[in-house]
Coordinates of N, CA and C in Angstrom, one line a residue:
M263 N 0.8 -1.2 0.0 CA 0.0 0.0 0.0 C 0.9 1.3 0.0
K264 N 2.0 1.2 0.7 CA 2.9 2.4 0.7 C 3.4 2.7 -0.7
V265 N 3.7 1.6 -1.5 CA 4.2 1.8 -2.8 C 3.1 2.6 -3.7
V266 N 1.9 2.2 -3.5 CA 0.8 2.9 -4.3 C 0.7 4.3 -3.9
R267 N 0.8 4.7 -2.6 CA 0.7 6.1 -2.2 C 1.9 6.8 -2.7
Y268 N 3.1 6.2 -2.7 CA 4.3 6.8 -3.2 C 4.1 7.2 -4.7
L269 N 3.6 6.2 -5.4 CA 3.5 6.4 -6.9 C 2.4 7.5 -7.2
L270 N 1.5 7.8 -6.3 CA 0.5 8.7 -6.5 C 0.9 10.2 -6.1
K271 N 2.0 10.3 -5.5 CA 2.5 11.6 -5.1 C 2.8 12.5 -6.3
P272 N 2.9 13.8 -6.1 CA 3.2 14.7 -7.3 C 4.5 14.3 -8.0
K273 N 4.5 14.4 -9.3 CA 5.6 14.0 -10.1 C 6.7 15.1 -10.2
D274 N 6.5 16.2 -9.6 CA 7.5 17.3 -9.8 C 8.6 17.2 -8.8
V275 N 8.6 16.2 -8.0 CA 9.7 15.9 -7.1 C 10.7 14.9 -7.8
C276 N 11.9 15.3 -8.1 CA 12.7 14.4 -8.8 C 14.2 14.8 -8.6
I277 N 15.1 14.0 -9.0 CA 16.5 14.3 -9.0 C 16.9 14.9 -10.3
V278 N 17.6 16.1 -10.3 CA 17.9 16.8 -11.5 C 19.4 16.9 -11.6
Y279 N 19.9 16.4 -12.8 CA 21.3 16.4 -13.0 C 21.6 17.7 -13.9
D280 N 22.5 18.5 -13.5 CA 22.8 19.8 -14.2 C 24.2 19.5 -14.9
G281 N 24.1 19.3 -16.3 CA 25.3 19.1 -17.0 C 26.3 20.2 -17.0
L282 N 25.9 21.4 -16.6 CA 26.8 22.5 -16.6 C 27.8 22.5 -15.4
L283 N 27.5 21.7 -14.4 CA 28.3 21.6 -13.2 C 29.6 20.7 -13.4
G284 N 29.7 20.0 -14.6 CA 30.8 19.2 -14.8 C 30.6 17.8 -14.3
T285 N 31.6 17.0 -14.6 CA 31.5 15.5 -14.2 C 32.4 15.1 -13.1
Q286 N 32.8 16.1 -12.2 CA 33.6 15.7 -11.1 C 32.7 15.0 -10.0
L287 N 33.3 13.9 -9.6 CA 32.6 13.1 -8.6 C 32.8 13.8 -7.2
E288 N 31.7 14.0 -6.4 CA 31.8 14.4 -5.1 C 31.4 13.2 -4.2
V289 N 32.2 12.9 -3.2 CA 32.1 11.7 -2.4 C 32.0 12.0 -0.9
Y290 N 31.0 11.5 -0.3 CA 30.7 11.7 1.1 C 30.6 10.4 1.9
S291 N 31.1 10.4 3.1 CA 30.9 9.2 3.9 C 30.7 9.7 5.4
D292 N 30.0 8.9 6.2 CA 29.8 9.2 7.6 C 29.5 7.9 8.3
A293 N 29.7 7.9 9.6 CA 29.3 6.8 10.4 C 29.0 7.2 11.8
D294 N 28.1 6.4 12.4 CA 27.9 6.6 13.8 C 28.7 5.6 14.5
W295 N 28.8 5.7 15.9 CA 29.6 4.7 16.6 C 28.7 3.9 17.5
A296 N 28.6 2.6 17.3 CA 27.8 1.7 18.1 C 26.4 2.1 18.2
G297 N 25.8 2.5 17.1 CA 24.4 3.1 17.1 C 23.4 2.0 17.4
N298 N 23.6 0.8 17.1 CA 22.7 -0.3 17.3 C 22.8 -0.8 18.7
R299 N 21.8 -0.6 19.5 CA 21.9 -0.9 20.9 C 21.9 -2.4 21.2
D300 N 21.4 -3.2 20.3 CA 21.3 -4.6 20.5 C 22.7 -5.3 20.4
D301 N 23.4 -4.9 19.3 CA 24.8 -5.6 19.1 C 25.9 -4.6 19.0
R302 N 25.7 -3.3 19.2 CA 26.7 -2.3 19.2 C 27.4 -2.1 17.8
R303 N 26.7 -2.5 16.7 CA 27.3 -2.3 15.4 C 27.1 -0.8 15.0
S304 N 27.9 -0.3 14.2 CA 27.9 1.1 13.8 C 27.2 1.1 12.4
V305 N 26.6 2.3 12.0 CA 26.0 2.4 10.7 C 26.9 3.3 9.8
S306 N 27.1 2.8 8.6 CA 27.9 3.6 7.6 C 26.9 4.2 6.6
G307 N 27.2 5.4 6.2 CA 26.4 6.0 5.1 C 27.4 6.6 4.1
I308 N 27.1 6.4 2.8 CA 28.0 6.9 1.7 C 27.1 7.5 0.7
M309 N 27.6 8.5 -0.1 CA 26.9 9.1 -1.2 C 27.9 9.6 -2.2
L310 N 27.7 9.3 -3.4 CA 28.4 9.8 -4.6 C 27.5 10.7 -5.4
M311 N 28.0 11.9 -5.6 CA 27.3 12.9 -6.4 C 28.1 13.3 -7.7
M312 N 27.3 13.6 -8.7 CA 27.8 14.0 -10.0 C 26.8 14.9 -10.6
C313 N 27.3 16.0 -11.2 CA 26.4 17.0 -11.9 C 25.4 17.6 -10.9
G314 N 25.8 17.7 -9.7 CA 24.9 18.3 -8.7 C 23.9 17.5 -8.1
A315 N 23.9 16.2 -8.3 CA 22.8 15.3 -7.8 C 23.4 14.0 -7.4
P316 N 22.8 13.2 -6.5 CA 23.3 11.9 -6.1 C 23.2 10.9 -7.3
V317 N 24.2 10.1 -7.4 CA 24.2 9.0 -8.4 C 24.3 7.6 -7.7
M318 N 24.6 7.6 -6.4 CA 24.7 6.4 -5.6 C 24.7 6.8 -4.2
W319 N 23.9 6.1 -3.4 CA 23.8 6.3 -1.9 C 23.5 5.0 -1.2
R320 N 23.9 4.9 0.0 CA 23.7 3.6 0.7 C 23.9 3.9 2.3
S321 N 23.1 3.3 3.0 CA 23.3 3.3 4.5 C 23.2 1.8 5.0
T322 N 24.2 1.3 5.7 CA 24.2 -0.1 6.1 C 24.9 -0.2 7.4
F323 N 24.5 -1.3 8.1 CA 25.2 -1.7 9.4 C 26.6 -2.2 9.0
Q324 N 27.6 -1.8 9.8 CA 29.0 -2.3 9.5 C 29.0 -3.8 9.9
K325 N 29.9 -4.6 9.2 CA 29.9 -6.0 9.5 C 30.7 -6.2 10.8
T326 N 31.6 -5.4 11.2 CA 32.5 -5.6 12.3 C 32.2 -4.5 13.4
I327 N 32.3 -4.9 14.6 CA 32.0 -3.9 15.7 C 33.3 -3.0 15.8
A328 N 33.1 -1.7 15.7 CA 34.2 -0.7 15.8 C 34.5 -0.5 17.2
L329 N 35.8 -0.4 17.6 CA 36.2 -0.2 19.0 C 36.3 1.3 19.3
S330 N 36.2 2.1 18.2 CA 36.2 3.6 18.5 C 35.5 4.3 17.3
S331 N 35.2 5.6 17.5 CA 34.5 6.4 16.5 C 35.4 6.5 15.3
T332 N 36.7 6.6 15.5 CA 37.7 6.7 14.4 C 37.6 5.5 13.5
E333 N 37.6 4.3 14.2 CA 37.5 3.1 13.5 C 36.2 3.0 12.7
A334 N 35.1 3.4 13.2 CA 33.8 3.4 12.5 C 33.9 4.3 11.3
E335 N 34.5 5.5 11.4 CA 34.6 6.4 10.3 C 35.5 5.9 9.2
Y336 N 36.6 5.2 9.7 CA 37.5 4.6 8.7 C 36.9 3.5 7.9
M337 N 36.0 2.7 8.5 CA 35.3 1.6 7.8 C 34.4 2.2 6.8
A338 N 33.7 3.3 7.2 CA 32.8 3.9 6.3 C 33.5 4.5 5.1
L339 N 34.7 5.1 5.4 CA 35.5 5.7 4.3 C 36.0 4.7 3.4
S340 N 36.4 3.5 3.9 CA 36.9 2.4 3.1 C 35.9 1.9 2.1
D341 N 34.6 1.8 2.6 CA 33.5 1.3 1.8 C 33.3 2.4 0.7
C342 N 33.4 3.7 1.0 CA 33.1 4.8 0.1 C 34.2 4.8 -1.0
V343 N 35.4 4.5 -0.6 CA 36.5 4.6 -1.6 C 36.3 3.4 -2.6
K344 N 35.9 2.2 -2.1 CA 35.6 1.1 -3.0 C 34.5 1.5 -4.1
E345 N 33.5 2.1 -3.6 CA 32.4 2.6 -4.5 C 32.9 3.6 -5.5
C346 N 33.7 4.5 -5.0 CA 34.3 5.6 -5.9 C 35.1 5.0 -6.9
V347 N 36.0 4.1 -6.6 CA 36.8 3.4 -7.6 C 36.0 2.7 -8.7
W348 N 34.9 2.0 -8.2 CA 34.1 1.3 -9.1 C 33.3 2.3 -10.0
M349 N 32.8 3.4 -9.5 CA 32.1 4.4 -10.3 C 33.1 5.0 -11.3
R350 N 34.3 5.3 -10.9 CA 35.2 5.9 -11.9 C 35.5 5.0 -13.0
R351 N 35.7 3.7 -12.7 CA 35.9 2.7 -13.8 C 34.7 2.6 -14.7
L352 N 33.5 2.6 -14.1 CA 32.3 2.5 -14.9 C 32.2 3.8 -15.9
L353 N 32.4 4.9 -15.3 CA 32.4 6.2 -16.1 C 33.4 6.2 -17.2
K354 N 34.6 5.7 -16.9 CA 35.6 5.6 -17.9 C 35.2 4.6 -19.0
D355 N 34.6 3.4 -18.7 CA 34.2 2.4 -19.6 C 33.1 3.0 -20.6
I356 N 32.3 3.8 -20.1 CA 31.2 4.4 -21.0 C 31.6 5.7 -21.6
G357 N 32.8 6.1 -21.4 CA 33.3 7.3 -22.1 C 33.0 8.6 -21.5
V358 N 32.8 8.7 -20.2 CA 32.5 10.0 -19.6 C 33.9 10.5 -19.1
E359 N 34.2 11.7 -19.5 CA 35.5 12.3 -19.0 C 35.4 12.6 -17.6
Q360 N 36.5 12.3 -16.8 CA 36.5 12.6 -15.4 C 37.3 13.9 -15.1
E361 N 36.8 14.7 -14.2 CA 37.5 15.9 -13.8 C 38.1 15.7 -12.4
G362 N 38.1 14.5 -11.9 CA 38.7 14.3 -10.6 C 37.6 13.9 -9.6
V363 N 38.1 13.8 -8.3 CA 37.2 13.5 -7.3 C 37.3 14.5 -6.2
R364 N 36.3 14.9 -5.6 CA 36.3 15.9 -4.5 C 35.6 15.3 -3.3

C-alpha cells in the first residue's frame, strides 16, 4: 500500500542532473559509533554525487564492531572509496570524461 501512495505523489519531485556543473565526482561518507543498541554495530552512510545530484547512496550496518569512532569512520571511508573506484571505472568504460574526485 505504501508503494501505491508513493506512486500517486506529485511528479514534480525528482533528482535533477545539471550538465553545466561538470563531471567531477563528489564523495561523502559518515558513520555513527555503536548506534545499534542490540549488538553495538555502527551504521555507515555513503553518497556519490555528480552533476549536482546523487548517483549512488547507501546506509548499512557495519559488519564488524568498531572499537572507536575513528575506526567506525575509517570503515565507512573504506567502503566509500571502493564505490568511488568502481564508479570511476564505470564512467571511464562508458566514455565519460573525469575531472577528478572531491
